[in-house]
PDB file of C-alpha atoms in Angstrom:
ATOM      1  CA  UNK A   1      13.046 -11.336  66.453  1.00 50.00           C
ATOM      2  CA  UNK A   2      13.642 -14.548  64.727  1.00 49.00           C
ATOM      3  CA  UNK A   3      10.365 -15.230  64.065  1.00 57.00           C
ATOM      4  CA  UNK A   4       9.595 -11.769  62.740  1.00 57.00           C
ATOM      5  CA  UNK A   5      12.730 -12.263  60.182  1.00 58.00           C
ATOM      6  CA  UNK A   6      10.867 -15.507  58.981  1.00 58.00           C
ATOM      7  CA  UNK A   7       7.846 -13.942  58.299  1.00 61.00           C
ATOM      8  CA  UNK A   8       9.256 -10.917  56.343  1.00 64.00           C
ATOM      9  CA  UNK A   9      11.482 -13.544  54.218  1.00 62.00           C
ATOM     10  CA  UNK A  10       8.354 -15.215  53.744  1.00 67.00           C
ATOM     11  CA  UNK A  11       6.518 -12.641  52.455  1.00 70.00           C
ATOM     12  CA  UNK A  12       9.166 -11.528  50.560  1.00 68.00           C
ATOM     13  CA  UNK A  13       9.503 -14.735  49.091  1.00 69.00           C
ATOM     14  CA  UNK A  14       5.743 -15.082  47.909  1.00 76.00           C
ATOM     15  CA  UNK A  15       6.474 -11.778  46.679  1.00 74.00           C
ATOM     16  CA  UNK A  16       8.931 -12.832  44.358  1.00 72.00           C
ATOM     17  CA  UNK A  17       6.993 -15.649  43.036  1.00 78.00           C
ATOM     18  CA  UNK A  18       3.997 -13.560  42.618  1.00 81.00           C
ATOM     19  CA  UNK A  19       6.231 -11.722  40.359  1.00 80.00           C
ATOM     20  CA  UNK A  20       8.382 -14.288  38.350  1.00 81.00           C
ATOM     21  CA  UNK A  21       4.757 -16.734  37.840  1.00 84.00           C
ATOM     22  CA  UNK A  22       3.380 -12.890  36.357  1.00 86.00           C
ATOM     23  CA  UNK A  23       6.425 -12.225  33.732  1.00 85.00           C
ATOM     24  CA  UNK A  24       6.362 -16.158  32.853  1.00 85.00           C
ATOM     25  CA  UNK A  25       2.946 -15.622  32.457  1.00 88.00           C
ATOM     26  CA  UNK A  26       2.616 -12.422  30.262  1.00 91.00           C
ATOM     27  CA  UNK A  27       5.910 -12.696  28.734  1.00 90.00           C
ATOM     28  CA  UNK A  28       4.789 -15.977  27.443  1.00 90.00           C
ATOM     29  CA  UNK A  29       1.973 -14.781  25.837  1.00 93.00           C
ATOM     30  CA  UNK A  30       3.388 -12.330  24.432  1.00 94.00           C
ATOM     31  CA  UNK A  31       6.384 -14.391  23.134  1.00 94.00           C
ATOM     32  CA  UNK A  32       3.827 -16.572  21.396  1.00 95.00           C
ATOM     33  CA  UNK A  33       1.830 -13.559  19.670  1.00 96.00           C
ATOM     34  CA  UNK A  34       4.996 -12.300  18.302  1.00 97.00           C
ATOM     35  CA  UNK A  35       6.127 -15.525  17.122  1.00 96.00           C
ATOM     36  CA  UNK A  36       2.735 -15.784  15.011  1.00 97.00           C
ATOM     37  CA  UNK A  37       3.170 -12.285  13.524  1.00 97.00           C
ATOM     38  CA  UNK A  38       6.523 -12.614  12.213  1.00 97.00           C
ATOM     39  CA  UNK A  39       5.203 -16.126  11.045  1.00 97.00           C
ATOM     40  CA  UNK A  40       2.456 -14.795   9.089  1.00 97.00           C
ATOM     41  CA  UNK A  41       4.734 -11.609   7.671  1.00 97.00           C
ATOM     42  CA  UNK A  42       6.630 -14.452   6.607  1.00 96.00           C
ATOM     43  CA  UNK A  43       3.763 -15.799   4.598  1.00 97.00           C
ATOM     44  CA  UNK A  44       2.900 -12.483   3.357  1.00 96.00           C
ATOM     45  CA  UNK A  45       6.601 -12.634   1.785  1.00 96.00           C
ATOM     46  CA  UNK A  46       6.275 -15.698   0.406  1.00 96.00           C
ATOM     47  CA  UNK A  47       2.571 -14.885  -1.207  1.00 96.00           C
ATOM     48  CA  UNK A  48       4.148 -11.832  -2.228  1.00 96.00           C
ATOM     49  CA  UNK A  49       6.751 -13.796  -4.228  1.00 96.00           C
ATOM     50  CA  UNK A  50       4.405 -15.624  -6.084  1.00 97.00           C
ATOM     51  CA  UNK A  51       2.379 -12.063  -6.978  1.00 97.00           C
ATOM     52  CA  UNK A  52       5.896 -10.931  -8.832  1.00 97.00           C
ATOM     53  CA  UNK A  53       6.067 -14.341 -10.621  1.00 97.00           C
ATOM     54  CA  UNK A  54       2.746 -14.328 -11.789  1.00 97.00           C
ATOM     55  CA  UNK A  55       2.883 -10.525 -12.582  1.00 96.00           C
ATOM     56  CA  UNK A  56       6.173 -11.308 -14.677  1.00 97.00           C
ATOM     57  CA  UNK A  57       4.465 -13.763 -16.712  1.00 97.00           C
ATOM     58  CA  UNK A  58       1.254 -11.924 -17.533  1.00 96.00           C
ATOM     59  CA  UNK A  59       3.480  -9.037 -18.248  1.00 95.00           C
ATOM     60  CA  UNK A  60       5.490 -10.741 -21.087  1.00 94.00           C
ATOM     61  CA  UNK A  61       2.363 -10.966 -23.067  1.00 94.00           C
ATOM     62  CA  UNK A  62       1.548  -7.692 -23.262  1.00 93.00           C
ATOM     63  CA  UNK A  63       1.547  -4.633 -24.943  1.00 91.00           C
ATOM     64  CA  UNK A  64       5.125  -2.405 -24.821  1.00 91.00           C
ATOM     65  CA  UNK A  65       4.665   0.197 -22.220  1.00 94.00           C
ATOM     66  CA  UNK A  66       2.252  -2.410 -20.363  1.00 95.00           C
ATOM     67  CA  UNK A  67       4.941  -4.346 -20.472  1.00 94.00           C
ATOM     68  CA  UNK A  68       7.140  -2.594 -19.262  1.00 95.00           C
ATOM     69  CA  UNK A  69       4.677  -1.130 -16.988  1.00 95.00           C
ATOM     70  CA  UNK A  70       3.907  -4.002 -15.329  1.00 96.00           C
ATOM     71  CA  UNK A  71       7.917  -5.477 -14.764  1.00 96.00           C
ATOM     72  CA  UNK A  72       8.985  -1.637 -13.454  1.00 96.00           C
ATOM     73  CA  UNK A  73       6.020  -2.256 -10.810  1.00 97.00           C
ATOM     74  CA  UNK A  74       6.945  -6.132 -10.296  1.00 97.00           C
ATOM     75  CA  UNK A  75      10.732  -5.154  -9.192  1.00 96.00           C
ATOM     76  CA  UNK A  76       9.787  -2.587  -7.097  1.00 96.00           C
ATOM     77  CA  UNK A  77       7.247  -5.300  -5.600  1.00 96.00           C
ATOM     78  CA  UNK A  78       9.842  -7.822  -5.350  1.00 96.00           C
ATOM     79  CA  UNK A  79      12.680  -5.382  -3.832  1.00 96.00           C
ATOM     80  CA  UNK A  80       9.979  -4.341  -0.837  1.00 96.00           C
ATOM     81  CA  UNK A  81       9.983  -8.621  -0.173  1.00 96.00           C
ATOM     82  CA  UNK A  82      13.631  -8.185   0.370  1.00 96.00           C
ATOM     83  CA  UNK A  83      13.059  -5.701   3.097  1.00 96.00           C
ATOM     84  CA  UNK A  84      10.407  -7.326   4.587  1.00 97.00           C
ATOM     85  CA  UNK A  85      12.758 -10.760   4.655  1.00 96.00           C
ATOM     86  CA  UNK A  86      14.894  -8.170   6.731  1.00 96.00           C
ATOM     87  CA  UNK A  87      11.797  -7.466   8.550  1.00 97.00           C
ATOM     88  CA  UNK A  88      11.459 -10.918   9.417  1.00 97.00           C
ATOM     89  CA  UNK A  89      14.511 -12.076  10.293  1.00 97.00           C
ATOM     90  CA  UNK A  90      15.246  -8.824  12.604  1.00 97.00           C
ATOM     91  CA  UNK A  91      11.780  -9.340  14.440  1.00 97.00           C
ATOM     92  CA  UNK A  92      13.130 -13.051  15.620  1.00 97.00           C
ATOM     93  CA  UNK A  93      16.304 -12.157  16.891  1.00 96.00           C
ATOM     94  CA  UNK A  94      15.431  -8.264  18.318  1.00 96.00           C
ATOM     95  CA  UNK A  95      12.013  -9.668  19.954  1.00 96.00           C
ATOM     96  CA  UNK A  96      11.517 -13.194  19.961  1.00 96.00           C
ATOM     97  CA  UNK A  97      13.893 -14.182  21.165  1.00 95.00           C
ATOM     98  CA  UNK A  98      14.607 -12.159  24.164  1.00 93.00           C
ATOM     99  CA  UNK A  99      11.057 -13.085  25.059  1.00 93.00           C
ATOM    100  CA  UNK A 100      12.027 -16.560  24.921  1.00 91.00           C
ATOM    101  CA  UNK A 101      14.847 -16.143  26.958  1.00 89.00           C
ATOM    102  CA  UNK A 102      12.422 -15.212  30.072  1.00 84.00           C
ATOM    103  CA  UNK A 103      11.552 -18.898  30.450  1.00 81.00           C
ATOM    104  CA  UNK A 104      15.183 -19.516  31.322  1.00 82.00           C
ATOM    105  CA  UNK A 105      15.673 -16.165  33.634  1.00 82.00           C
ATOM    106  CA  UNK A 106      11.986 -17.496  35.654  1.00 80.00           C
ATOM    107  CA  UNK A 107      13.652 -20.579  35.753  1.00 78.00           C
ATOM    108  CA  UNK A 108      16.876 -19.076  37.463  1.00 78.00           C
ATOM    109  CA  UNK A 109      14.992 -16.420  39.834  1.00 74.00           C
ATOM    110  CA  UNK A 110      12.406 -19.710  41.354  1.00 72.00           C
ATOM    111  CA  UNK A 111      15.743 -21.630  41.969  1.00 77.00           C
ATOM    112  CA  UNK A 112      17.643 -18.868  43.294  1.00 70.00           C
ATOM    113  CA  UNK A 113      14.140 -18.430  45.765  1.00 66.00           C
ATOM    114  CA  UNK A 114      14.100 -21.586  47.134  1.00 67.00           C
ATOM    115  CA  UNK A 115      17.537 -21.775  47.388  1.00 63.00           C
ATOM    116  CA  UNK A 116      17.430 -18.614  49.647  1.00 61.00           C
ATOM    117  CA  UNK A 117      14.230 -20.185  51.441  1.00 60.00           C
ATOM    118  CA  UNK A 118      16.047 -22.899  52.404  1.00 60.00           C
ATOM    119  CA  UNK A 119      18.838 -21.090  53.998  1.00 60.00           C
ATOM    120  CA  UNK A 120      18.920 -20.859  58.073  1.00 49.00           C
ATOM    121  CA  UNK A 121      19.997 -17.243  58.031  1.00 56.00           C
ATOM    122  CA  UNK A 122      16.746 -15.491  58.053  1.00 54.00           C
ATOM    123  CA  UNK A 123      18.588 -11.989  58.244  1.00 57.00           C
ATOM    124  CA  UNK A 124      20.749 -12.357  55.366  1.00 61.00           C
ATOM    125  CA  UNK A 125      18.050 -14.493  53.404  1.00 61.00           C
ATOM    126  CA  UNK A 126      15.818 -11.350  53.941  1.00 65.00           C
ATOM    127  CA  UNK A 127      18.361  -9.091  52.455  1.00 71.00           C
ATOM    128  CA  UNK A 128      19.286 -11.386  49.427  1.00 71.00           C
ATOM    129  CA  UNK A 129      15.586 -11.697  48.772  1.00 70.00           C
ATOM    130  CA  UNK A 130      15.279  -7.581  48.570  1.00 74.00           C
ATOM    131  CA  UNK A 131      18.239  -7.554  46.308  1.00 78.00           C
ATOM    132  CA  UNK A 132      17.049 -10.037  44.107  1.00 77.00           C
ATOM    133  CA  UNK A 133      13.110  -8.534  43.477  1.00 78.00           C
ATOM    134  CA  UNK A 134      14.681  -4.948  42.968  1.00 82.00           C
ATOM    135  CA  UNK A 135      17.232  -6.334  40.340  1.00 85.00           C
ATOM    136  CA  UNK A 136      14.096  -8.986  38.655  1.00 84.00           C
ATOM    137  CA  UNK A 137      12.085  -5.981  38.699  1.00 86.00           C
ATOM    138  CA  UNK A 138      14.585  -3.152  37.154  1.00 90.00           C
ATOM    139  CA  UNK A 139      15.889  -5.941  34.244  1.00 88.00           C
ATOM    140  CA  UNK A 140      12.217  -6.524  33.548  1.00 89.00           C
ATOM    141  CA  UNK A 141      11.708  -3.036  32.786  1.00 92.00           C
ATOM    142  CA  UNK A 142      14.530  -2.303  31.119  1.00 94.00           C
ATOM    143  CA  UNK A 143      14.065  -5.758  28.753  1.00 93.00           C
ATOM    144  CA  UNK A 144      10.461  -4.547  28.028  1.00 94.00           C
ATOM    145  CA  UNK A 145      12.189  -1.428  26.996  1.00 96.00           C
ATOM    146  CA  UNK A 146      14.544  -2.478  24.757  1.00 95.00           C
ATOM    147  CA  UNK A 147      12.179  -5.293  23.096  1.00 96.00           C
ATOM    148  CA  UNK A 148       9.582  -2.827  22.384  1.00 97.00           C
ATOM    149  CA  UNK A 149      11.710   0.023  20.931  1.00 97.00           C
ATOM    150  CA  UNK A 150      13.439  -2.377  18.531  1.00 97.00           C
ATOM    151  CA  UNK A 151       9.960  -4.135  17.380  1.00 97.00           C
ATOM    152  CA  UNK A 152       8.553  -0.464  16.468  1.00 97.00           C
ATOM    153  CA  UNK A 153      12.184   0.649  14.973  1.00 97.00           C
ATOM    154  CA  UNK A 154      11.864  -2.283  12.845  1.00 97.00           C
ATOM    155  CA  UNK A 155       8.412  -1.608  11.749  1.00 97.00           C
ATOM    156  CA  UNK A 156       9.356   1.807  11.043  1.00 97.00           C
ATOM    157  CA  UNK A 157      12.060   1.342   9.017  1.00 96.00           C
ATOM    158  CA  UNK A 158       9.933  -1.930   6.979  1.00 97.00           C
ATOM    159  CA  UNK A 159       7.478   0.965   6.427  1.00 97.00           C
ATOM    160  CA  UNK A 160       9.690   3.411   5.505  1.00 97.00           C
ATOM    161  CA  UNK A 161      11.149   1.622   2.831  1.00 96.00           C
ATOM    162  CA  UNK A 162       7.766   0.468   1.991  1.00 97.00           C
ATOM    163  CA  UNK A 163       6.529   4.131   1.148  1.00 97.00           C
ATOM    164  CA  UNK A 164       9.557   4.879  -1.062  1.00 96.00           C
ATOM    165  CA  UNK A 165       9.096   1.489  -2.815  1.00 96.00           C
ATOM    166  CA  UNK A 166       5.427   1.995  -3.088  1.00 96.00           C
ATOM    167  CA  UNK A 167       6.107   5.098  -4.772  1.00 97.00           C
ATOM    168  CA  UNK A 168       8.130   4.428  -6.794  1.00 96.00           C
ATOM    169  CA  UNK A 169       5.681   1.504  -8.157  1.00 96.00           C
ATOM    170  CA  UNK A 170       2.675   3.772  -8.240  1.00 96.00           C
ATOM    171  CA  UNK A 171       4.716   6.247 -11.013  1.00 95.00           C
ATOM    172  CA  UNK A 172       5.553   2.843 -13.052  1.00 94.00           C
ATOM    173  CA  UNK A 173       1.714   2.130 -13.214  1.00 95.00           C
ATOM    174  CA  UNK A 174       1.051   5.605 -14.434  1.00 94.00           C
ATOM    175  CA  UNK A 175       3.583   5.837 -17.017  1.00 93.00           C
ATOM    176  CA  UNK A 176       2.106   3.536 -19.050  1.00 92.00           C
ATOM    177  CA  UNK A 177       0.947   4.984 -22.318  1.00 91.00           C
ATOM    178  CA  UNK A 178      -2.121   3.828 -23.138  1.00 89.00           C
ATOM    179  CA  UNK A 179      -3.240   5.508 -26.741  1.00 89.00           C
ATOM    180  CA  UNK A 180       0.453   3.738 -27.693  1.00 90.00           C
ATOM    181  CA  UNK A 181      -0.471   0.143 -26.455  1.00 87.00           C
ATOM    182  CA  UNK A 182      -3.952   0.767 -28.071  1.00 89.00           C
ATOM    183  CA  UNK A 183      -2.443   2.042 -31.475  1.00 88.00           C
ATOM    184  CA  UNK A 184       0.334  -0.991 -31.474  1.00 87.00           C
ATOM    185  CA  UNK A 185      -2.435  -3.337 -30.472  1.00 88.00           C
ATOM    186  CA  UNK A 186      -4.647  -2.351 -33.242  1.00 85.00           C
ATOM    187  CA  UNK A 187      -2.209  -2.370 -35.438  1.00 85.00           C
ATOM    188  CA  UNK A 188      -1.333  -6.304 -34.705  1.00 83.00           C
ATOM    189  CA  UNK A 189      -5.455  -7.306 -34.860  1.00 82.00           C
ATOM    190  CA  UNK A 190      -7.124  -5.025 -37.288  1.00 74.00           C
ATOM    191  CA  UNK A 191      -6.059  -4.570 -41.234  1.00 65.00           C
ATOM    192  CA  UNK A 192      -4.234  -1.721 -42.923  1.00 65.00           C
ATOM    193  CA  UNK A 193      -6.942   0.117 -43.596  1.00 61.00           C
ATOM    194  CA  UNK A 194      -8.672  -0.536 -40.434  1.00 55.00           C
ATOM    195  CA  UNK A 195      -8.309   3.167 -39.046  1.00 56.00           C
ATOM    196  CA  UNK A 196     -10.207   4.676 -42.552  1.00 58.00           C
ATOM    197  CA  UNK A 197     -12.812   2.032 -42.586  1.00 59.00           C
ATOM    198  CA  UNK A 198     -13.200   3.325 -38.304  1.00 57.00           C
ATOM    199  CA  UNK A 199     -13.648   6.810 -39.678  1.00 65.00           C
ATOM    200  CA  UNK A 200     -16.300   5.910 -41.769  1.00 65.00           C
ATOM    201  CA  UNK A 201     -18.262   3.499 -39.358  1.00 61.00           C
ATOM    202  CA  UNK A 202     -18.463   6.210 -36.955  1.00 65.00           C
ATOM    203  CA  UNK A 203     -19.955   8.727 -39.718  1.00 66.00           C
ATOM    204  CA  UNK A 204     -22.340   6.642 -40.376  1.00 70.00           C
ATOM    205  CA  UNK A 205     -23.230   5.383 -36.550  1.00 66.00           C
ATOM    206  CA  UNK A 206     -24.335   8.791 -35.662  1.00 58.00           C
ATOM    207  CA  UNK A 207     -28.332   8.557 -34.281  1.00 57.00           C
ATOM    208  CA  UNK A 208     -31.287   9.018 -36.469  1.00 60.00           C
ATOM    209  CA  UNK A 209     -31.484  12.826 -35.030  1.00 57.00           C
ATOM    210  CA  UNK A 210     -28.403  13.606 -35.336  1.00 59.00           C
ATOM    211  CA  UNK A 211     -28.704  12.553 -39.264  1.00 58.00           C
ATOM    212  CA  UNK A 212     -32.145  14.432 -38.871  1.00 60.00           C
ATOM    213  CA  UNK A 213     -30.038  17.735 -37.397  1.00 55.00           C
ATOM    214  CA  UNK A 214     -27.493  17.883 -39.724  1.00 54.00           C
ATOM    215  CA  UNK A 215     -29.789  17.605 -43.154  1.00 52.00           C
ATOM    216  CA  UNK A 216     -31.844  20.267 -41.599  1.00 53.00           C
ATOM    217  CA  UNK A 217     -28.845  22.406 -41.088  1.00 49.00           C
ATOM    218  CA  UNK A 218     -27.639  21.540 -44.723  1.00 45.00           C
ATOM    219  CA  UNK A 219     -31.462  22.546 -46.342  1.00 50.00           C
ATOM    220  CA  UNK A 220     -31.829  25.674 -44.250  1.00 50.00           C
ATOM    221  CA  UNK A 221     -28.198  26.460 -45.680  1.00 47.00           C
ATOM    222  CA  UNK A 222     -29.107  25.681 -49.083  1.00 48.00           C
ATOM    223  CA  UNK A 223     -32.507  27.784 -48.480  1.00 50.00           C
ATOM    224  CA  UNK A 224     -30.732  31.287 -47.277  1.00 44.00           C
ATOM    225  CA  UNK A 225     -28.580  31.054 -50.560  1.00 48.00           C
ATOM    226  CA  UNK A 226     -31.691  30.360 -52.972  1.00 48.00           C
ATOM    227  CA  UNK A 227     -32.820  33.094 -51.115  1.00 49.00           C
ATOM    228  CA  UNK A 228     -30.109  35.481 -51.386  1.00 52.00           C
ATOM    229  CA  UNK A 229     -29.706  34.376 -54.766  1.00 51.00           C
ATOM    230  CA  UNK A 230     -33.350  35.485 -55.633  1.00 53.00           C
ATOM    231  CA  UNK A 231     -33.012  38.698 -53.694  1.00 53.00           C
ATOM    232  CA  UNK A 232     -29.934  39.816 -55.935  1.00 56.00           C
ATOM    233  CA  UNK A 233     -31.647  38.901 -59.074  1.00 60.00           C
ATOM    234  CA  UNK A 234     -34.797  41.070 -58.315  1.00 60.00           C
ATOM    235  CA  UNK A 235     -32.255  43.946 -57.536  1.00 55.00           C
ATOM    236  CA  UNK A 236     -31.001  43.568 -61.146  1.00 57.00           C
ATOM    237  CA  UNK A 237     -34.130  43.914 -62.860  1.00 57.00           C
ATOM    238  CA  UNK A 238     -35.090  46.420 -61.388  1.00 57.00           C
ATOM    239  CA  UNK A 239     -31.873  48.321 -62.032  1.00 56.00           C
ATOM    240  CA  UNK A 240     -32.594  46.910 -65.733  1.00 54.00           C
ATOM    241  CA  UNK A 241     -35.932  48.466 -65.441  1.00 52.00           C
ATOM    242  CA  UNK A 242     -34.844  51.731 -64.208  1.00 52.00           C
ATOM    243  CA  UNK A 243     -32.251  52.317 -67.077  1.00 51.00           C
ATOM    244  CA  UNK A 244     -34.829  51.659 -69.563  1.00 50.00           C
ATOM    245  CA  UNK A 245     -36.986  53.727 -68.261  1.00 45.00           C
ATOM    246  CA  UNK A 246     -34.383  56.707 -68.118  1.00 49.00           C
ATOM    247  CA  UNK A 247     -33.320  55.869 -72.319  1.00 42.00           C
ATOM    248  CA  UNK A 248     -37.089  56.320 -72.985  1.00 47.00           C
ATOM    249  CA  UNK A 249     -37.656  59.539 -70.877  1.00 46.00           C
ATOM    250  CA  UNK A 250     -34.333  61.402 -72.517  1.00 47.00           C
ATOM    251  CA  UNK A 251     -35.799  60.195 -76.505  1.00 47.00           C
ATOM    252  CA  UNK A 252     -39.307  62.030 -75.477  1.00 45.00           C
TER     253      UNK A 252
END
């Protein structure tokens, strides 16, 4: 009976090792990959940062409403860094950091093992050891739960807020007039005169056929009315003609 008590606390016993060395593990894999990810979404912050500095400056040389184009879409780029600082700083203490806290509970569970091992009481060992694999497995659960609902809440609300900030920056792009800027930039390089002097560089940049076209469409105008203009001078004399030739008919 006794031995039989020592073999199931036994196998018990590997059993909860075989599942502690499996969470340390996974869990500390998966602590590490998380750690990188909010390290490099930190990164992407900080890159993102020096985008709206550089965007500011470029900006301040411009044209008006590329101007102010370009600052509209640089605040709306800076405001989605603040959210994804939230991001950040939510993804440490919501995931992280309950994955790092697994290396202290594998800690706990091997001590409380062999601290149960090492008791004479095989029954009550046995019983301990049953209690403590169905609570190690029902936390672990439950932890994985909670850690990956909060990492894909967080995400969802950093791309939430992305969307409506993206938006919003996508209308500030489009709203730039660009026949305005073009106008207030020609103004500032070209001359006074510059848009009657354009007029008359384009009339006279039109092809060689096109010149052709349009001096055959002036002649063949000009043609019709020396035609017309014969035609209606023909009729004349001969109404001329036909008068005459009714004075002579009525002296006879």
């Amino acid at each position: 009976m006794l031995r039989r008590s020592l073999e199931n606390r036994d196998a018990q016993t590997r059993q909860l090792q075989d599942a502690v060395t499996n969470v340390e593990k996974h869990f500390g894999e998966l602590c590490q990959i998380f750690a990188a990810y909010v390290r490099k979404t930190a990164r992407l912050r900080d890159k993102a940062d020096l985008l709206v500095n550089e965007i500011n400056v470029y900006a301040s040389t411009e044209t008006p409403n590329l101007k102010q184009g370009l600052k509209n879409f640089a605040d709306e780029f800076a405001k989605l860094q603040d959210y994804r600082q939230a991001e950040v700083e939510r993804l440490e203490a919501k995931v992280v950091e309950p994955l790092k806290a697994y290396g202290t509970i594998v800690k706990m569970k091997r001590a409380e093992t062999e601290l149960q091992r090492a008791t004479m009481d095989a029954t009550r060992t046995t019983r301990h050891l049953e209690e403590t694999i169905d609570n190690f497995e029902k936390q672990k659960i439950k932890d994985i739960k909670t850690i990956f609902s909060e990492f894909i809440t967080i995400e969802m609300l950093f791309h939430g807020k992305a969307l409506e900030v993206y938006t919003a920056a996508y209308q500030n792009i489009q709203k730039i007039d660009e026949e305005e800027d073009l106008e207030v930039f020609r103004n500032s390089v070209y001359p006074p005169d510059y848009s009657s002097r354009l007029d008359i560089v384009r009339a006279n940049s039109k092809s060689p056929l096109q010149r052709s076209l349009s001096a055959k469409c002036i002649s063949g105008t000009g043609q019709v009315s020396t035609c017309r203009l014969r035609k209606d001078q023909q009729a004349e004399d001969d109404d001329e003609e036909d008068e005459d030739l009714d004075v002579t008919e009525e002296e006879n």
